[in-house]
mmCIF file of C-alpha atoms in Angstrom:
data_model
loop_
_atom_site.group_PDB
_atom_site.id
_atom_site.type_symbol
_atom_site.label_atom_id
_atom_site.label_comp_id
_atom_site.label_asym_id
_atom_site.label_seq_id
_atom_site.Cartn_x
_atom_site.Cartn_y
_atom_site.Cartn_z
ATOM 1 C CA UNK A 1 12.392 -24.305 3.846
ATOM 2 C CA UNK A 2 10.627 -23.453 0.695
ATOM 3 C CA UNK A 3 10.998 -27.065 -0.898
ATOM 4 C CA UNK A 4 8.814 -28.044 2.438
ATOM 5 C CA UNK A 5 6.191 -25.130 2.517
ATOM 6 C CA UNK A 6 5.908 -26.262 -1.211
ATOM 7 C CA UNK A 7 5.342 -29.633 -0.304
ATOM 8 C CA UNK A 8 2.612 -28.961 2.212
ATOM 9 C CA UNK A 9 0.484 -26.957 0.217
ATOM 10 C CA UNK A 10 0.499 -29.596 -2.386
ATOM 11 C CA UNK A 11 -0.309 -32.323 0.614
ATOM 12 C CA UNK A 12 -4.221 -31.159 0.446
ATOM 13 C CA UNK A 13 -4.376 -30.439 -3.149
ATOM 14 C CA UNK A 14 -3.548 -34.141 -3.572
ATOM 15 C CA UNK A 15 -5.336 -35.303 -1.452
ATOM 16 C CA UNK A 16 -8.588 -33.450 -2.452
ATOM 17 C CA UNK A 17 -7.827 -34.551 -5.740
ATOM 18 C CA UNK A 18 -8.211 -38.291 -4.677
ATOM 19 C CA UNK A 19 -11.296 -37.712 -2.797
ATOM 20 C CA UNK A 20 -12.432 -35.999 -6.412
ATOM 21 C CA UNK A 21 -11.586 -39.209 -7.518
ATOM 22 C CA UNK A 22 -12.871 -41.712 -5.337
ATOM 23 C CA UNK A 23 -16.479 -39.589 -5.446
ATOM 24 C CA UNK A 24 -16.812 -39.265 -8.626
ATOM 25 C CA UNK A 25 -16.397 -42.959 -9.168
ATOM 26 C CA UNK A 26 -18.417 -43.775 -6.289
ATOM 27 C CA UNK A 27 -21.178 -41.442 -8.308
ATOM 28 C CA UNK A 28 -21.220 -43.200 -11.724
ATOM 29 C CA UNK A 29 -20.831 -47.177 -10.308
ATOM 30 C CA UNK A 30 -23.516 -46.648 -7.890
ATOM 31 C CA UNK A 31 -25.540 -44.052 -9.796
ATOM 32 C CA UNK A 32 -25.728 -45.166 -13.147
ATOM 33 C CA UNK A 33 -27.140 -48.859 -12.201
ATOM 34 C CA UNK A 34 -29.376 -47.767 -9.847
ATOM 35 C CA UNK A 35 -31.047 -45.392 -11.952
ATOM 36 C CA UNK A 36 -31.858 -48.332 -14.506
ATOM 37 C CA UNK A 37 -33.215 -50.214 -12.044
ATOM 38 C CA UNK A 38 -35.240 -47.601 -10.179
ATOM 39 C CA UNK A 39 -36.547 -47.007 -13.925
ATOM 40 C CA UNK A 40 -37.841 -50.417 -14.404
ATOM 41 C CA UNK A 41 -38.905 -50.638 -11.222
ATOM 42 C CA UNK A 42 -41.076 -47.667 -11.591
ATOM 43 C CA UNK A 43 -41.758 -48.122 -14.793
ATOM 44 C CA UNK A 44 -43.484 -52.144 -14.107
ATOM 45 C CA UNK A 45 -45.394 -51.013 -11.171
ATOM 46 C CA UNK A 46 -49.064 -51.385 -12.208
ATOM 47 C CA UNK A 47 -50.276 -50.224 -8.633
ATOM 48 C CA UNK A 48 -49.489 -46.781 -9.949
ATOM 49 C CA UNK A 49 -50.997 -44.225 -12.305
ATOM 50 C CA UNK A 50 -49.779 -44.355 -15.711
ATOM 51 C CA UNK A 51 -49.092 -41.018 -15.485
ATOM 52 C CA UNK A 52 -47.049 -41.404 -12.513
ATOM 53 C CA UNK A 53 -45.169 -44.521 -14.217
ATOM 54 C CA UNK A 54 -44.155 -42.109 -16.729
ATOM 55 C CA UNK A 55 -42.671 -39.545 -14.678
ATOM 56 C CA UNK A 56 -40.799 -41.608 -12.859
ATOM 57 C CA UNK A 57 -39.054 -43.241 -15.737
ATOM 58 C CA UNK A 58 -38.521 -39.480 -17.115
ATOM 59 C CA UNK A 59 -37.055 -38.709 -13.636
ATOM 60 C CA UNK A 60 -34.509 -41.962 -13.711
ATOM 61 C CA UNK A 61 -33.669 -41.080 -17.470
ATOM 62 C CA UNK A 62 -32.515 -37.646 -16.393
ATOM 63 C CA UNK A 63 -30.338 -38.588 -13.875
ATOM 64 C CA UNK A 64 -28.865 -40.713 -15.848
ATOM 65 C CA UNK A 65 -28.252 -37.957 -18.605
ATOM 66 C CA UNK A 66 -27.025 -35.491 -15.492
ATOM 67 C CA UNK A 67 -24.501 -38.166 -14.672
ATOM 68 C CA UNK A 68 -23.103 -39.158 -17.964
ATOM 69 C CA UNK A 69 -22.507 -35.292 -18.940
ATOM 70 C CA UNK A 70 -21.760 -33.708 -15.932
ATOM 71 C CA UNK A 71 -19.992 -36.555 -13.441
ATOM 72 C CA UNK A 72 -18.257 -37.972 -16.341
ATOM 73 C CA UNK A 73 -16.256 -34.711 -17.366
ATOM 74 C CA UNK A 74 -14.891 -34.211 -13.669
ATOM 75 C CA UNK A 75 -14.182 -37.813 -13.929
ATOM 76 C CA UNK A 76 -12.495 -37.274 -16.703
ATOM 77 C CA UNK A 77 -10.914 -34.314 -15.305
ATOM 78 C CA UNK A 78 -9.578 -35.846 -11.979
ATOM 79 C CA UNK A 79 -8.666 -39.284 -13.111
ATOM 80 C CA UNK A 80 -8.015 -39.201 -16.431
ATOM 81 C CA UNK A 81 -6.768 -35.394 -16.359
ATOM 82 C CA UNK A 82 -8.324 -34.760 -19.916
ATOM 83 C CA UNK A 83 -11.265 -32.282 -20.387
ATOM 84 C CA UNK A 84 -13.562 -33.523 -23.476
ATOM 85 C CA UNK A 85 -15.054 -30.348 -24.415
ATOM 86 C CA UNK A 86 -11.700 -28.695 -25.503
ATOM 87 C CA UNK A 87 -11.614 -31.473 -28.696
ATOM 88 C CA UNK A 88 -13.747 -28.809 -30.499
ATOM 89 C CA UNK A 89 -15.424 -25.563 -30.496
ATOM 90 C CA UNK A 90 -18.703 -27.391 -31.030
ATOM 91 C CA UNK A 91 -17.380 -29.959 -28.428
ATOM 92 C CA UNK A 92 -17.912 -27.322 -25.818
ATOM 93 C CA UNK A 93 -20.910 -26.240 -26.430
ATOM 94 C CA UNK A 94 -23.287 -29.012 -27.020
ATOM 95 C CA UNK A 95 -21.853 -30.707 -23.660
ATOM 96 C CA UNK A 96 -22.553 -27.054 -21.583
ATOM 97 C CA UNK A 97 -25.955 -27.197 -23.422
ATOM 98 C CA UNK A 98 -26.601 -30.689 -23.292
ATOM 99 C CA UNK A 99 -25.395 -30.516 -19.789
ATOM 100 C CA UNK A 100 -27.638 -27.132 -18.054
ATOM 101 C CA UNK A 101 -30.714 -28.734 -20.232
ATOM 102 C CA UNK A 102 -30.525 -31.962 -18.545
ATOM 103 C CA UNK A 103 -29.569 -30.614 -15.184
ATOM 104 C CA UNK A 104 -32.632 -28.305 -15.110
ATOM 105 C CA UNK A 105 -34.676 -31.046 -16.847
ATOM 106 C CA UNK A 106 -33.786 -33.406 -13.959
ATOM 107 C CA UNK A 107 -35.037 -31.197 -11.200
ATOM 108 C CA UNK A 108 -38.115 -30.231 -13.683
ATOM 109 C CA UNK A 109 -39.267 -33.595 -13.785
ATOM 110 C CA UNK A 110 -39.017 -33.994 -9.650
ATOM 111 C CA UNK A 111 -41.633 -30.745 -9.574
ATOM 112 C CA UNK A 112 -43.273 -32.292 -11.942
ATOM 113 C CA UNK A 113 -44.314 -35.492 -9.604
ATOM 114 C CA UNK A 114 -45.655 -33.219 -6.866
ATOM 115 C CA UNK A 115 -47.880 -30.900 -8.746
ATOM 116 C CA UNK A 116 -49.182 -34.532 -10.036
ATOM 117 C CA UNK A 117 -49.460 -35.354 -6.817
ATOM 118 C CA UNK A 118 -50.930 -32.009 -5.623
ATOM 119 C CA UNK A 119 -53.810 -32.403 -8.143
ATOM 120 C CA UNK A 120 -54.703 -35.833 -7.637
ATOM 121 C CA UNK A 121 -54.965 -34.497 -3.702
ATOM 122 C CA UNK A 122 -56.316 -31.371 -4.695
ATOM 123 C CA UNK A 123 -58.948 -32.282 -7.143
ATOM 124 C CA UNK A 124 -59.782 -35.861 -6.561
ATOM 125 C CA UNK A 125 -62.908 -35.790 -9.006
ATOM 126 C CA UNK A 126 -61.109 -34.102 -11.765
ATOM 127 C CA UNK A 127 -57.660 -35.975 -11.470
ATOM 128 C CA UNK A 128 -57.961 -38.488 -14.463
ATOM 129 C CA UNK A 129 -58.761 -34.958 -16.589
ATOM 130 C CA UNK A 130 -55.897 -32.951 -15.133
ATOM 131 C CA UNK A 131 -53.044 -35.552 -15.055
ATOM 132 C CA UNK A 132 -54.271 -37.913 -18.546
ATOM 133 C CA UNK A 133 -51.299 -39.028 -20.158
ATOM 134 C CA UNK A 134 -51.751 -36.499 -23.032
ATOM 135 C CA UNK A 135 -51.395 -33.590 -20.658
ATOM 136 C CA UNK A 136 -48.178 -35.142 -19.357
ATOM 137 C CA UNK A 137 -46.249 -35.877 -22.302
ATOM 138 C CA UNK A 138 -47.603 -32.367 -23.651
ATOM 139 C CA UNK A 139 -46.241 -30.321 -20.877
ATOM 140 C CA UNK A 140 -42.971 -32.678 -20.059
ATOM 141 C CA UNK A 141 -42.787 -31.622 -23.594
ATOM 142 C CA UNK A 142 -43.351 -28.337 -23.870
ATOM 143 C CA UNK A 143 -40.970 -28.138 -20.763
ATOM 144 C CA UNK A 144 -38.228 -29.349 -22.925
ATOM 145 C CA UNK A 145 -38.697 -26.661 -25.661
ATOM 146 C CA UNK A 146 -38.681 -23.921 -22.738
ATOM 147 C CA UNK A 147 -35.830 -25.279 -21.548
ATOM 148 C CA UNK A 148 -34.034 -25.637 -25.056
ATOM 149 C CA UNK A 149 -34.476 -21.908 -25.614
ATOM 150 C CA UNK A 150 -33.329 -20.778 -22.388
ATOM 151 C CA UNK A 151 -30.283 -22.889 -22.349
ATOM 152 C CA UNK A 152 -29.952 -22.396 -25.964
ATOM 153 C CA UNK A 153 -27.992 -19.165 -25.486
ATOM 154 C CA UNK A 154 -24.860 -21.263 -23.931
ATOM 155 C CA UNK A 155 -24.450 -22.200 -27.997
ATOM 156 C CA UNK A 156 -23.493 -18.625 -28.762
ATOM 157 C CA UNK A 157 -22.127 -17.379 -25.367
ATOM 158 C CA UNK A 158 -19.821 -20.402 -24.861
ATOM 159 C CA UNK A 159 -16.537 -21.136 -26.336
ATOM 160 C CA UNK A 160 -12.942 -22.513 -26.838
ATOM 161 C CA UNK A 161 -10.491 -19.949 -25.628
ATOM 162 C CA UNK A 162 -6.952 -19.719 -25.971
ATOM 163 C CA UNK A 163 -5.284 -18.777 -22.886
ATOM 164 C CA UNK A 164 -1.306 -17.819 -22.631
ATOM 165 C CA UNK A 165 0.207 -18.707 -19.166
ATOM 166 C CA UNK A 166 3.287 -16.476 -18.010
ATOM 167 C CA UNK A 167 5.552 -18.878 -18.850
ATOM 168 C CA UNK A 168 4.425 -18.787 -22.686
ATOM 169 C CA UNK A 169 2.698 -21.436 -22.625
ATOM 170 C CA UNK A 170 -0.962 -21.911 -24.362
ATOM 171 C CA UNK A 171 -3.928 -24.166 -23.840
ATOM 172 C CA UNK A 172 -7.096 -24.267 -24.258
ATOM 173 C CA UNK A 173 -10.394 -23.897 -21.946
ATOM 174 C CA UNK A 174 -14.002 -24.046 -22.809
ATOM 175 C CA UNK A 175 -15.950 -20.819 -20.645
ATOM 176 C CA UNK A 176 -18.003 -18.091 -21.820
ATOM 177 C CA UNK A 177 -16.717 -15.504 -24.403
ATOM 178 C CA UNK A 178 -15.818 -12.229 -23.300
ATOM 179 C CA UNK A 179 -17.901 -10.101 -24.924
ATOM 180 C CA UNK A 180 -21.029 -11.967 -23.458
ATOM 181 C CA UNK A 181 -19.273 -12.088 -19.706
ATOM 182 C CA UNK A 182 -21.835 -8.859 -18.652
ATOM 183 C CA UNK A 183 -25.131 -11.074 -20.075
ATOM 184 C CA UNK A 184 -23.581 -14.161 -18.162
ATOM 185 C CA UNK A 185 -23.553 -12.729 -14.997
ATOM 186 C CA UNK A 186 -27.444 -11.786 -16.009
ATOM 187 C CA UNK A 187 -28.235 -15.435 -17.027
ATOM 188 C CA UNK A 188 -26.716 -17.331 -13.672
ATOM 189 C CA UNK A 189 -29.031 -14.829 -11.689
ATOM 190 C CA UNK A 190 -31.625 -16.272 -13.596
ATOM 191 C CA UNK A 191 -30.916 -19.706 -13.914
ATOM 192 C CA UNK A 192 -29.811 -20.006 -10.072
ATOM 193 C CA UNK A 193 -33.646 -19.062 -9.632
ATOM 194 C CA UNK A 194 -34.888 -21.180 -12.142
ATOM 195 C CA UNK A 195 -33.055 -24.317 -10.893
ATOM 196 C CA UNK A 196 -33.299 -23.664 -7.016
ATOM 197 C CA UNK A 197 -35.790 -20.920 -5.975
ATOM 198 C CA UNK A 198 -38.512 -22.425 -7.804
ATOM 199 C CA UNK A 199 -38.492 -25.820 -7.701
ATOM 200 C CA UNK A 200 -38.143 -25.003 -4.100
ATOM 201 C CA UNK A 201 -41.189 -23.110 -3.894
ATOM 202 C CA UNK A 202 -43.025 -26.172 -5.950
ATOM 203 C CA UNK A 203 -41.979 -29.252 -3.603
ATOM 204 C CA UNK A 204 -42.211 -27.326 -0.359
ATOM 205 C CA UNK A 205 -45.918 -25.791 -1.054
ATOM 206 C CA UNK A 206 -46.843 -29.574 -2.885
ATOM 207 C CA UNK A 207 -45.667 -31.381 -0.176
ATOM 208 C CA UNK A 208 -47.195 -29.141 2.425
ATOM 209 C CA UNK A 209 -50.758 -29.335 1.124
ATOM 210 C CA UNK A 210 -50.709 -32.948 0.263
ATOM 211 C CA UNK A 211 -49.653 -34.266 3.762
ATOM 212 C CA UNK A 212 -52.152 -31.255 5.841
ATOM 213 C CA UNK A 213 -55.088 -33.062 3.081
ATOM 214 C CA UNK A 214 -54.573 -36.227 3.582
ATOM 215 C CA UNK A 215 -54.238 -35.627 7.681
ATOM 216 C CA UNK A 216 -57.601 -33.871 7.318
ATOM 217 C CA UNK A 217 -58.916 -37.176 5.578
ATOM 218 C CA UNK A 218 -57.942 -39.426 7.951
ATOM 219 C CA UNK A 219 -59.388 -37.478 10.799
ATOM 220 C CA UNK A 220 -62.566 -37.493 8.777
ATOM 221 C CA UNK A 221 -62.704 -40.728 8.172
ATOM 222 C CA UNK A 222 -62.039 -41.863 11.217
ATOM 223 C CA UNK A 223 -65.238 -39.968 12.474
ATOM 224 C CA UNK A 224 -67.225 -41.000 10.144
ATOM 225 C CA UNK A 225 -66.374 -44.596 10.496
ATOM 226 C CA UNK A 226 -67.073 -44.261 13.928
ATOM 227 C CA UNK A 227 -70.035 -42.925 13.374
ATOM 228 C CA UNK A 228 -71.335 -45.699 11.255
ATOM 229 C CA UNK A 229 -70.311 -47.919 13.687
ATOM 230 C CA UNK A 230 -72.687 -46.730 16.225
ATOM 231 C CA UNK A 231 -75.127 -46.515 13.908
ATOM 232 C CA UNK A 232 -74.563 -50.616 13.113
ATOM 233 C CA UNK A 233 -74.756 -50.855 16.721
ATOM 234 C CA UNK A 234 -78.182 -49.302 17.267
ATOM 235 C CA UNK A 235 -79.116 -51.366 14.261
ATOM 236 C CA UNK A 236 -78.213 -54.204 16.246
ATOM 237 C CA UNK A 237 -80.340 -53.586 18.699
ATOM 238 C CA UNK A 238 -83.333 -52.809 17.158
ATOM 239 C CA UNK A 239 -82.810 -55.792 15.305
ATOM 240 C CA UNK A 240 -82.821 -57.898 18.480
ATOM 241 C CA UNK A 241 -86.122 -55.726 20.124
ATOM 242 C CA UNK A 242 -88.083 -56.146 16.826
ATOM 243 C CA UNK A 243 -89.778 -58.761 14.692
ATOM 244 C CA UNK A 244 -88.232 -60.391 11.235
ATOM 245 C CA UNK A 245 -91.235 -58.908 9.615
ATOM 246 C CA UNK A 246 -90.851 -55.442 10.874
ATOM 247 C CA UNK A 247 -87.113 -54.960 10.007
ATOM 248 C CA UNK A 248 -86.207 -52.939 7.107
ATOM 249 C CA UNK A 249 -83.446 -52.829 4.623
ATOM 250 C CA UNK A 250 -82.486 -48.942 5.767
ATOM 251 C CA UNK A 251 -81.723 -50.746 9.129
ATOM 252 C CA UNK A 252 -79.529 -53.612 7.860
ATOM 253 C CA UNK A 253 -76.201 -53.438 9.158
ATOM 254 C CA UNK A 254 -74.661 -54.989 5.919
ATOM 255 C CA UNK A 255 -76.026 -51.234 3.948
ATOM 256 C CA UNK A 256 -74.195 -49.049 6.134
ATOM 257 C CA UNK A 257 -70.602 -50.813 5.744
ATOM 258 C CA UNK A 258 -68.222 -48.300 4.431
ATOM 259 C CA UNK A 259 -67.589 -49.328 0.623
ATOM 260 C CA UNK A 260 -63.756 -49.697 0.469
ATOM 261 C CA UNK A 261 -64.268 -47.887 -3.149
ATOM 262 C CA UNK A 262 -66.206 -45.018 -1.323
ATOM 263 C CA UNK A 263 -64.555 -41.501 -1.755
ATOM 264 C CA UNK A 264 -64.394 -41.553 1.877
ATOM 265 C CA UNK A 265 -61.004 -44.139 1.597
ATOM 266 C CA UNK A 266 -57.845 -41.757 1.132
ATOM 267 C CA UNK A 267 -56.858 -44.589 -1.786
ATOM 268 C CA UNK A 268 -59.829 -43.550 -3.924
ATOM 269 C CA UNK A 269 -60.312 -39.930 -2.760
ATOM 270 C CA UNK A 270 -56.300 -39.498 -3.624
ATOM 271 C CA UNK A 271 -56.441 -41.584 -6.987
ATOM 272 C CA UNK A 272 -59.399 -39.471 -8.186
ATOM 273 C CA UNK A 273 -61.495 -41.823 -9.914
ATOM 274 C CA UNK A 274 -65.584 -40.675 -10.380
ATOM 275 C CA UNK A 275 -67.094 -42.640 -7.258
ATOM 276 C CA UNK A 276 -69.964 -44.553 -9.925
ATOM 277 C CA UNK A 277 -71.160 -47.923 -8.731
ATOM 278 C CA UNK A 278 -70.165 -49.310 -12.160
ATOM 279 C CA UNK A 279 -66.689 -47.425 -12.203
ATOM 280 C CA UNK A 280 -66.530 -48.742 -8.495
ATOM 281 C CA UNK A 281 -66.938 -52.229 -9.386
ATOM 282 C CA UNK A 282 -65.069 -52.329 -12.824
ATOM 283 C CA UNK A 283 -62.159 -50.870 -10.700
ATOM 284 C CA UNK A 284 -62.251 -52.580 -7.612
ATOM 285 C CA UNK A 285 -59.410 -54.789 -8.475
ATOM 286 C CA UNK A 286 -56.767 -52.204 -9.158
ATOM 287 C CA UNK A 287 -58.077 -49.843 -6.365
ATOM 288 C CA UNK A 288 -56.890 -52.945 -3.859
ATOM 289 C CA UNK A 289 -53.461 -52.719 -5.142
ATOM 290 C CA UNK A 290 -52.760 -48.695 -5.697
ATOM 291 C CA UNK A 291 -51.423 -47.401 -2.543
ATOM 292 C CA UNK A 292 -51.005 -43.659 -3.345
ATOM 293 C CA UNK A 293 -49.919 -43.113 0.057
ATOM 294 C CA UNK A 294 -46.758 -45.367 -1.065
ATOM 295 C CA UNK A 295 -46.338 -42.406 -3.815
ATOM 296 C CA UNK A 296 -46.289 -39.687 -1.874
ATOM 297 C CA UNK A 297 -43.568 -41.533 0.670
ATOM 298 C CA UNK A 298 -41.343 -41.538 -2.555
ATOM 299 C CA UNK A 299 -42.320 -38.263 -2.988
ATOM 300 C CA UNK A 300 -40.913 -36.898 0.335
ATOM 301 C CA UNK A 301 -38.136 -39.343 -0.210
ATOM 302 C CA UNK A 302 -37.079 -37.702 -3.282
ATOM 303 C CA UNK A 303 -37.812 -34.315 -2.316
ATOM 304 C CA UNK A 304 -35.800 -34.505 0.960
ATOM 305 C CA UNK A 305 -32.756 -36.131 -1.298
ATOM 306 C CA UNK A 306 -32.663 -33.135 -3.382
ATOM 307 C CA UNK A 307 -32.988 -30.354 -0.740
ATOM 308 C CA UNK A 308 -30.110 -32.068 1.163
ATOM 309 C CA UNK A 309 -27.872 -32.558 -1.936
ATOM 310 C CA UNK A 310 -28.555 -28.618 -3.453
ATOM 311 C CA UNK A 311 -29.221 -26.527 -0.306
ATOM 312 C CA UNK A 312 -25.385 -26.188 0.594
ATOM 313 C CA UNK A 313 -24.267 -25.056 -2.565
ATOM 314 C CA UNK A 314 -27.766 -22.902 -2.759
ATOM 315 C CA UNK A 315 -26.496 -21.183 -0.147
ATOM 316 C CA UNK A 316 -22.887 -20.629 -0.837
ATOM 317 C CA UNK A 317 -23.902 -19.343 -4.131
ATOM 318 C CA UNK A 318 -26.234 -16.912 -2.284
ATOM 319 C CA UNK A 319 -23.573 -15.673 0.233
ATOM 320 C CA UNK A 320 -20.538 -15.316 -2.594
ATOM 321 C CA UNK A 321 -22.896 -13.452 -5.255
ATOM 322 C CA UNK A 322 -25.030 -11.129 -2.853
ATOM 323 C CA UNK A 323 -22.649 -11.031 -0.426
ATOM 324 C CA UNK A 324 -19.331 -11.259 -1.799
ATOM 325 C CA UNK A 325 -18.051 -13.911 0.087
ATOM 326 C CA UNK A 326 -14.679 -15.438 -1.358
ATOM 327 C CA UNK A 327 -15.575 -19.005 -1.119
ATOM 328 C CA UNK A 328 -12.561 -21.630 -2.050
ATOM 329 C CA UNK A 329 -12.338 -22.962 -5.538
ATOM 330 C CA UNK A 330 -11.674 -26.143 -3.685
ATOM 331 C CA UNK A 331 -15.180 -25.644 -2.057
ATOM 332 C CA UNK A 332 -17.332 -24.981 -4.496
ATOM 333 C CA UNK A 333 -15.757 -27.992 -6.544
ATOM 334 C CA UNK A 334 -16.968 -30.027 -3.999
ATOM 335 C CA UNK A 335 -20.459 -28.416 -3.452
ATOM 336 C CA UNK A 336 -21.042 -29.541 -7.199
ATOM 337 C CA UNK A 337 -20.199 -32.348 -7.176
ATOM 338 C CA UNK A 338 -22.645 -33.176 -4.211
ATOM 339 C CA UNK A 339 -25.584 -31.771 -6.167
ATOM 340 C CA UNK A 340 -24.284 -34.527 -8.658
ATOM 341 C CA UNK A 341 -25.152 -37.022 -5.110
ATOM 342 C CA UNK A 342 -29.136 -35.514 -5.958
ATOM 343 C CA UNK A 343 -28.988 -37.731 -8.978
ATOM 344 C CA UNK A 344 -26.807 -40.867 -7.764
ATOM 345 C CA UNK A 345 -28.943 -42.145 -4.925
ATOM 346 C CA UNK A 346 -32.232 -41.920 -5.840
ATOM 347 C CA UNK A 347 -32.551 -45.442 -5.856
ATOM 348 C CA UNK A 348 -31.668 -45.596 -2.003
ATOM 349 C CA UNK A 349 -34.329 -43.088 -1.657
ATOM 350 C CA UNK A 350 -37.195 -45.575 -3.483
ATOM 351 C CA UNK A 351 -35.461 -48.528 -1.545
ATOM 352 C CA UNK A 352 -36.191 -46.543 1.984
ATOM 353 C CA UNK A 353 -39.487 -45.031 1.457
ATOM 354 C CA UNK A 354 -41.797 -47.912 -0.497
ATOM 355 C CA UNK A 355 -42.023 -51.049 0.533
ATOM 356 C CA UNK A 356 -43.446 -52.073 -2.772
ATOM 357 C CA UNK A 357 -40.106 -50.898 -4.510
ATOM 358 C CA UNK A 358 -38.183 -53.156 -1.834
ATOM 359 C CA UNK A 359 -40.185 -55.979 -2.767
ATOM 360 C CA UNK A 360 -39.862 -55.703 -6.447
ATOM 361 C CA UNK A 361 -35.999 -55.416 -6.095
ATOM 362 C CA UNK A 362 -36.047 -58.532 -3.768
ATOM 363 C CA UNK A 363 -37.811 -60.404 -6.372
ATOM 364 C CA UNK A 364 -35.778 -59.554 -8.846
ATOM 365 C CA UNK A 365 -32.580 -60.246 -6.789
ATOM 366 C CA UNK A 366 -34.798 -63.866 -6.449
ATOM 367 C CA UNK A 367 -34.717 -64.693 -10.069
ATOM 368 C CA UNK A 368 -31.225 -63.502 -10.730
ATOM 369 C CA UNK A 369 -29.998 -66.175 -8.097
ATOM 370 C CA UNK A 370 -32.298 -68.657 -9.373
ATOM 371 C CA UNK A 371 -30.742 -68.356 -12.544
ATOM 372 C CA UNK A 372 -27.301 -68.760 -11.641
ATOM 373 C CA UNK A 373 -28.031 -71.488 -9.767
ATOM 374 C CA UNK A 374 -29.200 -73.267 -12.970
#
């Protein structure tokens, strides 16, 4: 009777194990890939702002760095049964550093996309000043160096730590150090706000404002476009009821055609470029290509991907901290590992939500065919 209660308690064990295993595999051959190509992608879209090239590429490097260091060691865990970080004391603490910095740096850069969104929305006229390049790579930067020091700590707290089963058996596990167990219970309050309450706030008010601004631009250019139109039509009728020679230029029809560079079009009042008849003509060619609109479908793409992938285990953590709810090891083994999904299929999320990314990938698809064929 034993030998069988025995064996049916290890029947889900094993086979949660083998899902562990089948995920995380599923996580690195579909993740790691597709974050190179959403990167390129991204990266060789001239239809975008520079700036917005940038973070892209910042956003597909950190989930690539989230993967390798944080997918790979249950990988390594589940399939290979090893655990990397107990080779060394210094092992285990550059990978639990290297590991929260790119974790938090990965959702930073996300928040980072839609306040660059929010101020191209926000303050068309002033958008090239607000979001230059310099400004980016300064405060991606100085992002980093905030992050450094607050993860920092994880090099002194964290540890290898002999452990002596019952049995007499020892082995070793990298966690935090007893005397700093007090102070770590301080630090995930902190970081759990840093990495979800925040970045919550961010893409939730961002992507609030942007898409109630750009519904109030359509509505008013739809009014005013309608309102030019009868004005071209009363035009054309006191065209037809006067003489050549009386007809003015204030009444040709031709002057009051909306300019397609006018801050009145959501592409130029979102991209933020000065409205200048030499800017407008200097630019025309590259305001006919950027579809910001495109951007901020990523946007919602991306920001829906994370909120899905984060909220569950956002929530457990709330309800077994505050509320001291025993949730299953099993369970919250598996709610980490889908925030891991946050950085795996961002790529699908591109593919669903801009139809210029799904050409580019077709295209390149194209020439990868073509050359086999040769």
């Amino acid at each position: 009777m034993s030998a069988t209660n025995a064996t049916d308690s290890d029947n889900p064990k094993m086979f949660f194990k083998l899902a562990l295993q089948v995920y995380t595999s599923f996580l690195l051959i579909i993740g790691l890939p597709g974050n190179v190509i959403s990167g390129y992608i991204m990266a060789t879209d001239q239809a975008n702002r520079i700036t917005t090239r940038i973070l892209m590429v910042i956003i597909a490097a950190a989930d690539t760095a989230v993967l390798l260091t944080g997918v790979t060691r249950y990988w390594s865990n589940v399939v290979l049964g090893f655990d990397f970080r107990i080779h060394s004391d210094l092992m285990c603490k550059i990978h639990v550093f290297g590991f929260a910095f790119f974790t938090d740096f990965a959702v930073g850069s996300l928040c980072a996309v839609a306040v660059e969104r929010f101020l191209v929305v926000a303050f068309p006229h002033h958008a090239n000043t607000f979001t230059s390049i310099k400004s980016v790579c300064f405060g991606m930067a100085a992002f980093a160096v905030v992050l450094s020091i607050k993860n920092g700590i994880h090099l002194f707290m964290m540890g290898l730590l002999e452990i002596t089963r019952v049995a007499g058996e020892t082995f070793h596990v990298c966690k935090t150090m007893d005397k700093y167990h007090k102070f770590m219970e301080v630090f995930k309050k902190i970081d759990f706000i840093s990495f979800a309450v925040i970045p919550y706030i961010i893409l939730f008010s961002c992507n609030l404002y942007i898409y109630c601004k750009l519904k109030r631009q359509r509505r008013l250019l739809r009014t005013t476009m309608n309102q030019r139109q009868l004005k071209m039509n009363k035009s054309a009728l006191l065209a037809n009821s006067t003489s050549p020679a009386t007809y003015t230029d204030a009444e040709n029809p031709e002057s009051l055609i909306v300019d397609k560079n006018s801050e009145l079009m959501p592409n130029s009042a979102i991209d933020g470029q000065v409205k200048t008849p030499s800017e407008c003509v200097s630019t025309r060619h590259e305001r006919r290509k950027r579809k910001p609109e495109d951007v901020i479908k990523v946007l919602t793409a991306l920001t829906a991907v994370h909120v899905v992938c984060t909220l569950p285990g956002t929530i457990v953590t709330l309800l077994s901290d505050y509320k001291h709810l025993s949730v299953p090891v099993q369970i919250k083994q598996f709610l980490v590992i889908f925030i891991f999904t946050n950085n795996a299929i961002n790529f699908f999320a591109y593919l669903a939500s801009s139809e210029r990314f799904r050409k580019k990938f077709a295209s390149i698809l194209c020439c990868d065919s073509r050359r086999h064929r040769r």
